[in-house]
């Protein structure tokens, strides 16, 4: 399986994108809101991607809930994760709710032919962070661990692999790595005992990790996603994590410190990423595909293959035949989950 995950321009595959999809370096496609018109349309686009790129291609989406939900009309409105605890009667009720939302995301996303959502966010929801905020389950380490565990279990029980982000924690810096280069100046001991503790406690539960484009100078001068120390020494060796490592989007401002797109991809793969993402920059993504000249690890391909969703073929067929997504939801008994 190829090491690159790119995106598409619109609701259908263009002629130029057909060539891209057939390139052996392409291993995945990520969908955005611009790719979505309806459940039926996105199911057809998913199928078209597989028919062009091959059945092994991974299809992903950022479908966390709250402000990060790419598919809206026709899909259940998933709340921001911070509201789960705030709107629950007690913590046990919040845990049940986290499980149900994880289950529902897995069912709905896979029902339209998509393998997985890049979720959950396991960052701490500290007020200082503009980009994380209510995407986090809680401001408290123990609560994030417990609610994250239930959310992941819900995803896994309904056939979807979970991707924990943003290792080792993006919630304690003010800057947004989409538009800035965040630096977390806290002591190493504080980062590891607080933010990273969530990822450590749940390392046996999630199947993939997305590291942060954040620099933690007390640990390494490179952002975590380009750091062999973070990804190999700490994540792989200390936490014994054996799953997939996805880079965060290489087009983000936080990745620029490493150099151009080729240098970013090279650094991410060298540090230990199994697959690198280039989003919303199709020219740069295709140029990277043409210049990508470093060997991929067969172990990475084997790990990536485990991210395939447990396709709900019966429900996907219904999506493609039905004009009533709400009826499909009833058929899948989603009312029992939410």
Tab-separated table of C-alpha atoms in Angstrom:
chain	number	residue	atom	x	y	z
A	1	UNK	CA	0.000	0.000	0.000
A	2	UNK	CA	1.363	3.403	-0.977
A	3	UNK	CA	2.445	5.940	1.672
A	4	UNK	CA	0.562	9.012	0.379
A	5	UNK	CA	-2.951	10.176	1.279
A	6	UNK	CA	-4.285	12.968	-0.945
A	7	UNK	CA	-7.700	14.490	-1.643
A	8	UNK	CA	-10.127	15.261	-4.484
A	9	UNK	CA	-11.338	18.567	-5.834
A	10	UNK	CA	-15.085	18.018	-5.920
A	11	UNK	CA	-18.076	15.703	-6.116
A	12	UNK	CA	-16.691	13.512	-8.902
A	13	UNK	CA	-13.297	12.223	-9.985
A	14	UNK	CA	-11.642	14.396	-12.627
A	15	UNK	CA	-9.535	13.076	-15.507
A	16	UNK	CA	-6.319	14.235	-13.816
A	17	UNK	CA	-7.370	12.571	-10.582
A	18	UNK	CA	-7.861	9.232	-12.326
A	19	UNK	CA	-4.139	9.162	-13.087
A	20	UNK	CA	-3.347	10.110	-9.512
A	21	UNK	CA	-5.582	7.368	-8.122
A	22	UNK	CA	-3.804	4.757	-10.217
A	23	UNK	CA	-0.337	5.759	-9.019
A	24	UNK	CA	1.112	2.987	-6.794
A	25	UNK	CA	2.367	5.574	-4.291
A	26	UNK	CA	-1.214	6.550	-3.456
A	27	UNK	CA	-2.492	4.617	-0.474
A	28	UNK	CA	-5.384	6.763	0.688
A	29	UNK	CA	-7.925	9.471	-0.059
A	30	UNK	CA	-9.412	11.869	2.475
A	31	UNK	CA	-12.819	13.443	1.849
A	32	UNK	CA	-13.829	16.997	2.793
A	33	UNK	CA	-17.122	18.905	2.794
A	34	UNK	CA	-16.556	19.968	-0.819
A	35	UNK	CA	-16.751	16.291	-1.791
A	36	UNK	CA	-20.166	15.830	-0.193
A	37	UNK	CA	-23.664	16.492	-1.534
A	38	UNK	CA	-25.706	13.614	-0.087
A	39	UNK	CA	-25.259	10.133	1.376
A	40	UNK	CA	-26.017	8.597	-2.010
A	41	UNK	CA	-23.495	10.811	-3.801
A	42	UNK	CA	-20.655	10.189	-1.324
A	43	UNK	CA	-21.322	6.446	-1.454
A	44	UNK	CA	-21.026	6.564	-5.243
A	45	UNK	CA	-17.816	8.618	-4.995
A	46	UNK	CA	-16.351	6.105	-2.524
A	47	UNK	CA	-17.141	3.287	-4.917
A	48	UNK	CA	-15.662	5.204	-7.860
A	49	UNK	CA	-12.432	5.762	-5.907
A	50	UNK	CA	-12.146	2.024	-5.211
A	51	UNK	CA	-12.915	1.098	-8.806
A	52	UNK	CA	-10.146	3.438	-9.982
A	53	UNK	CA	-7.507	3.023	-7.259
A	54	UNK	CA	-8.223	-0.565	-6.236
A	55	UNK	CA	-10.042	-2.129	-3.323
A	56	UNK	CA	-7.053	-1.738	-0.995
A	57	UNK	CA	-7.119	2.061	-1.041
A	58	UNK	CA	-7.984	3.630	2.314
A	59	UNK	CA	-10.741	6.245	2.377
A	60	UNK	CA	-10.892	8.556	5.379
A	61	UNK	CA	-12.669	11.654	6.654
A	62	UNK	CA	-12.446	14.043	9.604
A	63	UNK	CA	-15.835	13.313	11.152
A	64	UNK	CA	-15.385	14.050	14.870
A	65	UNK	CA	-18.552	15.981	15.581
A	66	UNK	CA	-19.139	19.600	16.524
A	67	UNK	CA	-17.282	21.998	14.218
A	68	UNK	CA	-15.325	19.144	12.632
A	69	UNK	CA	-18.002	17.144	10.816
A	70	UNK	CA	-17.607	17.070	7.039
A	71	UNK	CA	-20.967	15.482	6.206
A	72	UNK	CA	-23.979	17.247	7.645
A	73	UNK	CA	-27.253	17.231	5.727
A	74	UNK	CA	-28.503	13.656	5.768
A	75	UNK	CA	-26.173	12.612	8.578
A	76	UNK	CA	-26.776	12.722	12.311
A	77	UNK	CA	-25.480	15.946	13.873
A	78	UNK	CA	-22.741	14.750	16.204
A	79	UNK	CA	-22.098	17.103	19.123
A	80	UNK	CA	-18.718	18.480	20.112
A	81	UNK	CA	-17.131	15.972	22.468
A	82	UNK	CA	-16.904	18.504	25.313
A	83	UNK	CA	-20.709	18.586	25.496
A	84	UNK	CA	-20.965	14.872	26.322
A	85	UNK	CA	-19.937	15.318	29.934
A	86	UNK	CA	-21.542	18.748	30.281
A	87	UNK	CA	-24.959	17.428	29.218
A	88	UNK	CA	-24.879	14.101	31.085
A	89	UNK	CA	-26.508	13.424	34.423
A	90	UNK	CA	-23.416	11.717	35.806
A	91	UNK	CA	-20.093	10.299	34.633
A	92	UNK	CA	-21.462	6.816	33.920
A	93	UNK	CA	-24.080	8.402	31.685
A	94	UNK	CA	-21.323	10.358	29.918
A	95	UNK	CA	-19.376	7.141	29.297
A	96	UNK	CA	-22.440	5.495	27.756
A	97	UNK	CA	-22.967	8.554	25.576
A	98	UNK	CA	-19.331	8.517	24.410
A	99	UNK	CA	-19.726	4.862	23.420
A	100	UNK	CA	-22.936	5.569	21.499
A	101	UNK	CA	-21.432	8.470	19.538
A	102	UNK	CA	-18.389	6.415	18.643
A	103	UNK	CA	-20.697	3.641	17.485
A	104	UNK	CA	-22.870	5.955	15.429
A	105	UNK	CA	-19.942	7.599	13.656
A	106	UNK	CA	-18.592	4.151	12.772
A	107	UNK	CA	-21.932	3.000	11.381
A	108	UNK	CA	-22.776	6.094	9.372
A	109	UNK	CA	-19.317	6.689	7.910
A	110	UNK	CA	-18.787	3.061	6.915
A	111	UNK	CA	-22.301	2.889	5.484
A	112	UNK	CA	-21.186	5.178	2.649
A	113	UNK	CA	-18.053	3.190	1.879
A	114	UNK	CA	-15.520	5.120	3.989
A	115	UNK	CA	-13.053	3.118	6.063
A	116	UNK	CA	-12.535	5.388	9.043
A	117	UNK	CA	-12.836	8.804	10.596
A	118	UNK	CA	-9.731	10.454	12.026
A	119	UNK	CA	-11.048	10.362	15.589
A	120	UNK	CA	-11.027	10.697	18.534
A	121	UNK	CA	-9.271	13.832	19.732
A	122	UNK	CA	-7.438	12.830	22.925
A	123	UNK	CA	-5.956	16.270	23.598
A	124	UNK	CA	-6.781	18.050	26.828
A	125	UNK	CA	-9.377	20.777	26.371
A	126	UNK	CA	-7.445	23.571	28.048
A	127	UNK	CA	-8.836	27.049	27.498
A	128	UNK	CA	-5.501	28.216	26.111
A	129	UNK	CA	-5.917	26.187	22.897
A	130	UNK	CA	-7.886	27.866	20.117
A	131	UNK	CA	-7.861	24.896	17.768
A	132	UNK	CA	-8.737	22.116	20.229
A	133	UNK	CA	-11.245	23.679	22.612
A	134	UNK	CA	-14.534	21.784	22.654
A	135	UNK	CA	-13.169	19.082	20.362
A	136	UNK	CA	-11.682	17.546	23.526
A	137	UNK	CA	-13.694	15.381	25.913
A	138	UNK	CA	-12.550	17.259	29.001
A	139	UNK	CA	-9.880	19.429	30.580
A	140	UNK	CA	-9.054	16.624	33.036
A	141	UNK	CA	-6.677	13.778	32.191
A	142	UNK	CA	-8.658	10.992	33.875
A	143	UNK	CA	-11.927	12.075	32.259
A	144	UNK	CA	-10.379	12.194	28.782
A	145	UNK	CA	-8.990	8.689	29.343
A	146	UNK	CA	-12.324	7.210	30.441
A	147	UNK	CA	-14.486	8.922	27.821
A	148	UNK	CA	-11.913	8.320	25.086
A	149	UNK	CA	-11.790	4.627	25.962
A	150	UNK	CA	-15.569	4.301	25.597
A	151	UNK	CA	-15.663	6.267	22.342
A	152	UNK	CA	-12.927	4.054	20.871
A	153	UNK	CA	-14.725	0.920	22.025
A	154	UNK	CA	-17.868	2.107	20.264
A	155	UNK	CA	-15.940	2.625	17.034
A	156	UNK	CA	-14.162	-0.713	17.317
A	157	UNK	CA	-17.310	-2.666	18.195
A	158	UNK	CA	-18.862	-1.482	14.928
A	159	UNK	CA	-15.827	-2.295	12.798
A	160	UNK	CA	-13.983	1.023	12.624
A	161	UNK	CA	-10.347	1.592	13.579
A	162	UNK	CA	-9.701	4.572	15.869
A	163	UNK	CA	-7.046	7.235	15.249
A	164	UNK	CA	-5.900	9.068	18.381
A	165	UNK	CA	-4.836	12.653	17.845
A	166	UNK	CA	-2.768	14.758	18.322
A	167	UNK	CA	0.096	12.907	20.023
A	168	UNK	CA	1.539	13.766	22.528
A	169	UNK	CA	-1.040	16.535	23.057
A	170	UNK	CA	-1.953	19.788	21.263
A	171	UNK	CA	-4.292	21.155	23.911
A	172	UNK	CA	-1.760	23.047	26.018
A	173	UNK	CA	-0.490	25.533	23.408
A	174	UNK	CA	-2.302	28.639	22.221
A	175	UNK	CA	-1.125	28.648	18.607
A	176	UNK	CA	-3.046	26.737	15.930
A	177	UNK	CA	-0.718	24.546	13.852
A	178	UNK	CA	-2.922	25.106	10.785
A	179	UNK	CA	-1.746	28.719	10.624
A	180	UNK	CA	1.186	28.947	13.031
A	181	UNK	CA	4.166	26.989	14.368
A	182	UNK	CA	3.185	26.097	17.952
A	183	UNK	CA	5.868	25.689	20.609
A	184	UNK	CA	5.085	24.025	23.947
A	185	UNK	CA	7.761	25.255	26.355
A	186	UNK	CA	6.654	23.209	29.359
A	187	UNK	CA	9.093	20.850	31.079
A	188	UNK	CA	9.286	17.328	29.677
A	189	UNK	CA	7.978	15.853	32.926
A	190	UNK	CA	4.827	17.963	32.774
A	191	UNK	CA	4.054	17.057	29.159
A	192	UNK	CA	4.536	13.337	29.777
A	193	UNK	CA	2.658	13.191	33.093
A	194	UNK	CA	-0.325	15.214	31.831
A	195	UNK	CA	-1.072	15.421	28.091
A	196	UNK	CA	0.824	12.324	27.001
A	197	UNK	CA	-0.562	10.220	29.832
A	198	UNK	CA	-3.841	9.939	27.916
A	199	UNK	CA	-2.083	8.415	24.901
A	200	UNK	CA	-0.021	6.158	27.156
A	201	UNK	CA	-3.034	4.806	29.048
A	202	UNK	CA	-4.987	4.088	25.853
A	203	UNK	CA	-2.123	2.836	23.660
A	204	UNK	CA	-3.578	-0.695	23.650
A	205	UNK	CA	-6.997	0.555	22.529
A	206	UNK	CA	-6.575	2.803	19.475
A	207	UNK	CA	-5.285	1.455	16.160
A	208	UNK	CA	-3.610	4.581	14.781
A	209	UNK	CA	-2.026	7.825	15.944
A	210	UNK	CA	-1.735	11.262	14.366
A	211	UNK	CA	1.091	13.299	15.921
A	212	UNK	CA	0.911	17.041	16.418
A	213	UNK	CA	2.755	19.670	14.395
A	214	UNK	CA	3.934	21.071	17.730
A	215	UNK	CA	7.518	21.591	18.897
A	216	UNK	CA	8.280	20.479	22.469
A	217	UNK	CA	11.796	21.907	23.027
A	218	UNK	CA	12.283	20.074	26.324
A	219	UNK	CA	12.079	16.808	24.352
A	220	UNK	CA	13.166	17.548	20.757
A	221	UNK	CA	13.692	20.565	18.489
A	222	UNK	CA	11.565	18.994	15.729
A	223	UNK	CA	7.732	18.942	15.741
A	224	UNK	CA	6.461	15.630	17.095
A	225	UNK	CA	5.360	14.377	13.672
A	226	UNK	CA	8.892	14.714	12.306
A	227	UNK	CA	10.695	13.480	15.413
A	228	UNK	CA	12.224	10.013	15.608
A	229	UNK	CA	12.569	10.566	19.334
A	230	UNK	CA	8.816	11.093	19.764
A	231	UNK	CA	7.637	8.479	17.280
A	232	UNK	CA	10.221	5.732	17.701
A	233	UNK	CA	11.776	6.094	21.149
A	234	UNK	CA	8.651	7.198	23.008
A	235	UNK	CA	5.584	6.060	21.043
A	236	UNK	CA	6.905	2.775	19.641
A	237	UNK	CA	9.426	1.711	22.284
A	238	UNK	CA	8.172	3.206	25.541
A	239	UNK	CA	4.420	2.995	24.900
A	240	UNK	CA	4.747	-0.231	22.869
A	241	UNK	CA	2.405	1.115	20.204
A	242	UNK	CA	2.323	-1.180	17.170
A	243	UNK	CA	-0.373	0.489	15.081
A	244	UNK	CA	-0.359	3.031	12.250
A	245	UNK	CA	1.223	6.473	12.487
A	246	UNK	CA	-0.354	9.043	10.133
A	247	UNK	CA	1.266	12.424	9.654
A	248	UNK	CA	-0.955	15.412	10.156
A	249	UNK	CA	-1.539	17.454	6.991
A	250	UNK	CA	1.861	18.421	5.543
A	251	UNK	CA	0.382	21.601	4.090
A	252	UNK	CA	-0.227	23.062	7.565
A	253	UNK	CA	1.878	25.995	8.767
A	254	UNK	CA	3.255	23.907	11.610
A	255	UNK	CA	4.995	21.642	9.095
A	256	UNK	CA	6.827	24.425	7.251
A	257	UNK	CA	9.693	24.436	9.745
A	258	UNK	CA	10.945	21.220	8.138
A	259	UNK	CA	11.194	22.626	4.586
A	260	UNK	CA	9.290	22.037	1.334
A	261	UNK	CA	6.787	19.259	0.738
A	262	UNK	CA	9.449	16.757	-0.263
A	263	UNK	CA	11.481	17.522	2.875
A	264	UNK	CA	8.364	17.283	5.039
A	265	UNK	CA	7.381	13.904	3.612
A	266	UNK	CA	10.952	12.630	3.861
A	267	UNK	CA	11.249	13.752	7.480
A	268	UNK	CA	7.866	12.305	8.462
A	269	UNK	CA	8.556	8.890	6.921
A	270	UNK	CA	12.093	8.821	8.296
A	271	UNK	CA	10.769	9.623	11.767
A	272	UNK	CA	8.326	6.729	11.586
A	273	UNK	CA	5.098	7.818	9.864
A	274	UNK	CA	3.462	5.034	7.835
A	275	UNK	CA	1.391	7.405	5.699
A	276	UNK	CA	1.655	11.148	5.046
A	277	UNK	CA	-1.215	13.492	4.209
A	278	UNK	CA	-1.259	16.448	1.820
A	279	UNK	CA	-4.642	18.173	1.876
A	280	UNK	CA	-6.157	21.084	-0.059
A	281	UNK	CA	-3.021	21.525	-2.174
A	282	UNK	CA	-3.499	19.272	-5.229
A	283	UNK	CA	-0.552	20.658	-7.218
A	284	UNK	CA	1.865	20.150	-4.341
A	285	UNK	CA	0.401	16.714	-3.643
A	286	UNK	CA	0.935	15.536	-7.202
A	287	UNK	CA	4.398	17.065	-7.343
A	288	UNK	CA	5.276	15.151	-4.186
A	289	UNK	CA	3.968	11.983	-5.792
A	290	UNK	CA	6.308	12.557	-8.754
A	291	UNK	CA	9.356	13.299	-6.580
A	292	UNK	CA	8.783	10.669	-3.900
A	293	UNK	CA	11.883	8.489	-4.248
A	294	UNK	CA	12.415	6.832	-0.878
A	295	UNK	CA	11.556	3.241	-0.098
A	296	UNK	CA	8.461	2.374	1.879
A	297	UNK	CA	8.543	-0.167	4.652
A	298	UNK	CA	6.541	-3.372	4.001
A	299	UNK	CA	5.670	-3.316	7.708
A	300	UNK	CA	3.934	0.015	7.139
A	301	UNK	CA	1.798	-1.484	4.386
A	302	UNK	CA	0.828	-4.357	6.669
A	303	UNK	CA	-0.153	-1.975	9.439
A	304	UNK	CA	-2.131	0.240	7.068
A	305	UNK	CA	-4.102	-2.722	5.733
A	306	UNK	CA	-5.595	-3.141	9.205
A	307	UNK	CA	-7.269	0.267	8.900
A	308	UNK	CA	-9.785	-1.081	6.396
A	309	UNK	CA	-13.349	-0.677	7.583
A	310	UNK	CA	-15.711	-3.564	8.086
A	311	UNK	CA	-17.856	-2.497	5.142
A	312	UNK	CA	-21.543	-2.646	5.937
A	313	UNK	CA	-22.411	-3.903	2.471
A	314	UNK	CA	-26.093	-4.262	3.150
A	315	UNK	CA	-26.410	-0.674	4.352
A	316	UNK	CA	-24.198	0.711	1.582
A	317	UNK	CA	-26.507	-0.949	-0.940
A	318	UNK	CA	-29.476	0.665	0.781
A	319	UNK	CA	-27.796	4.069	0.688
A	320	UNK	CA	-27.283	3.769	-3.047
A	321	UNK	CA	-30.854	2.679	-3.650
A	322	UNK	CA	-32.720	4.780	-1.120
A	323	UNK	CA	-33.767	8.402	-1.307
A	324	UNK	CA	-34.399	8.381	2.423
A	325	UNK	CA	-31.283	8.322	4.575
A	326	UNK	CA	-33.419	8.736	7.690
A	327	UNK	CA	-35.180	5.478	6.862
A	328	UNK	CA	-31.800	3.817	6.544
A	329	UNK	CA	-30.907	5.136	9.985
A	330	UNK	CA	-34.082	3.587	11.337
A	331	UNK	CA	-33.286	0.292	9.602
A	332	UNK	CA	-29.885	0.261	11.316
A	333	UNK	CA	-31.598	1.010	14.648
A	334	UNK	CA	-29.477	4.082	15.209
A	335	UNK	CA	-32.181	5.420	17.515
A	336	UNK	CA	-30.959	2.853	20.005
A	337	UNK	CA	-27.515	4.448	19.951
A	338	UNK	CA	-28.287	8.140	20.304
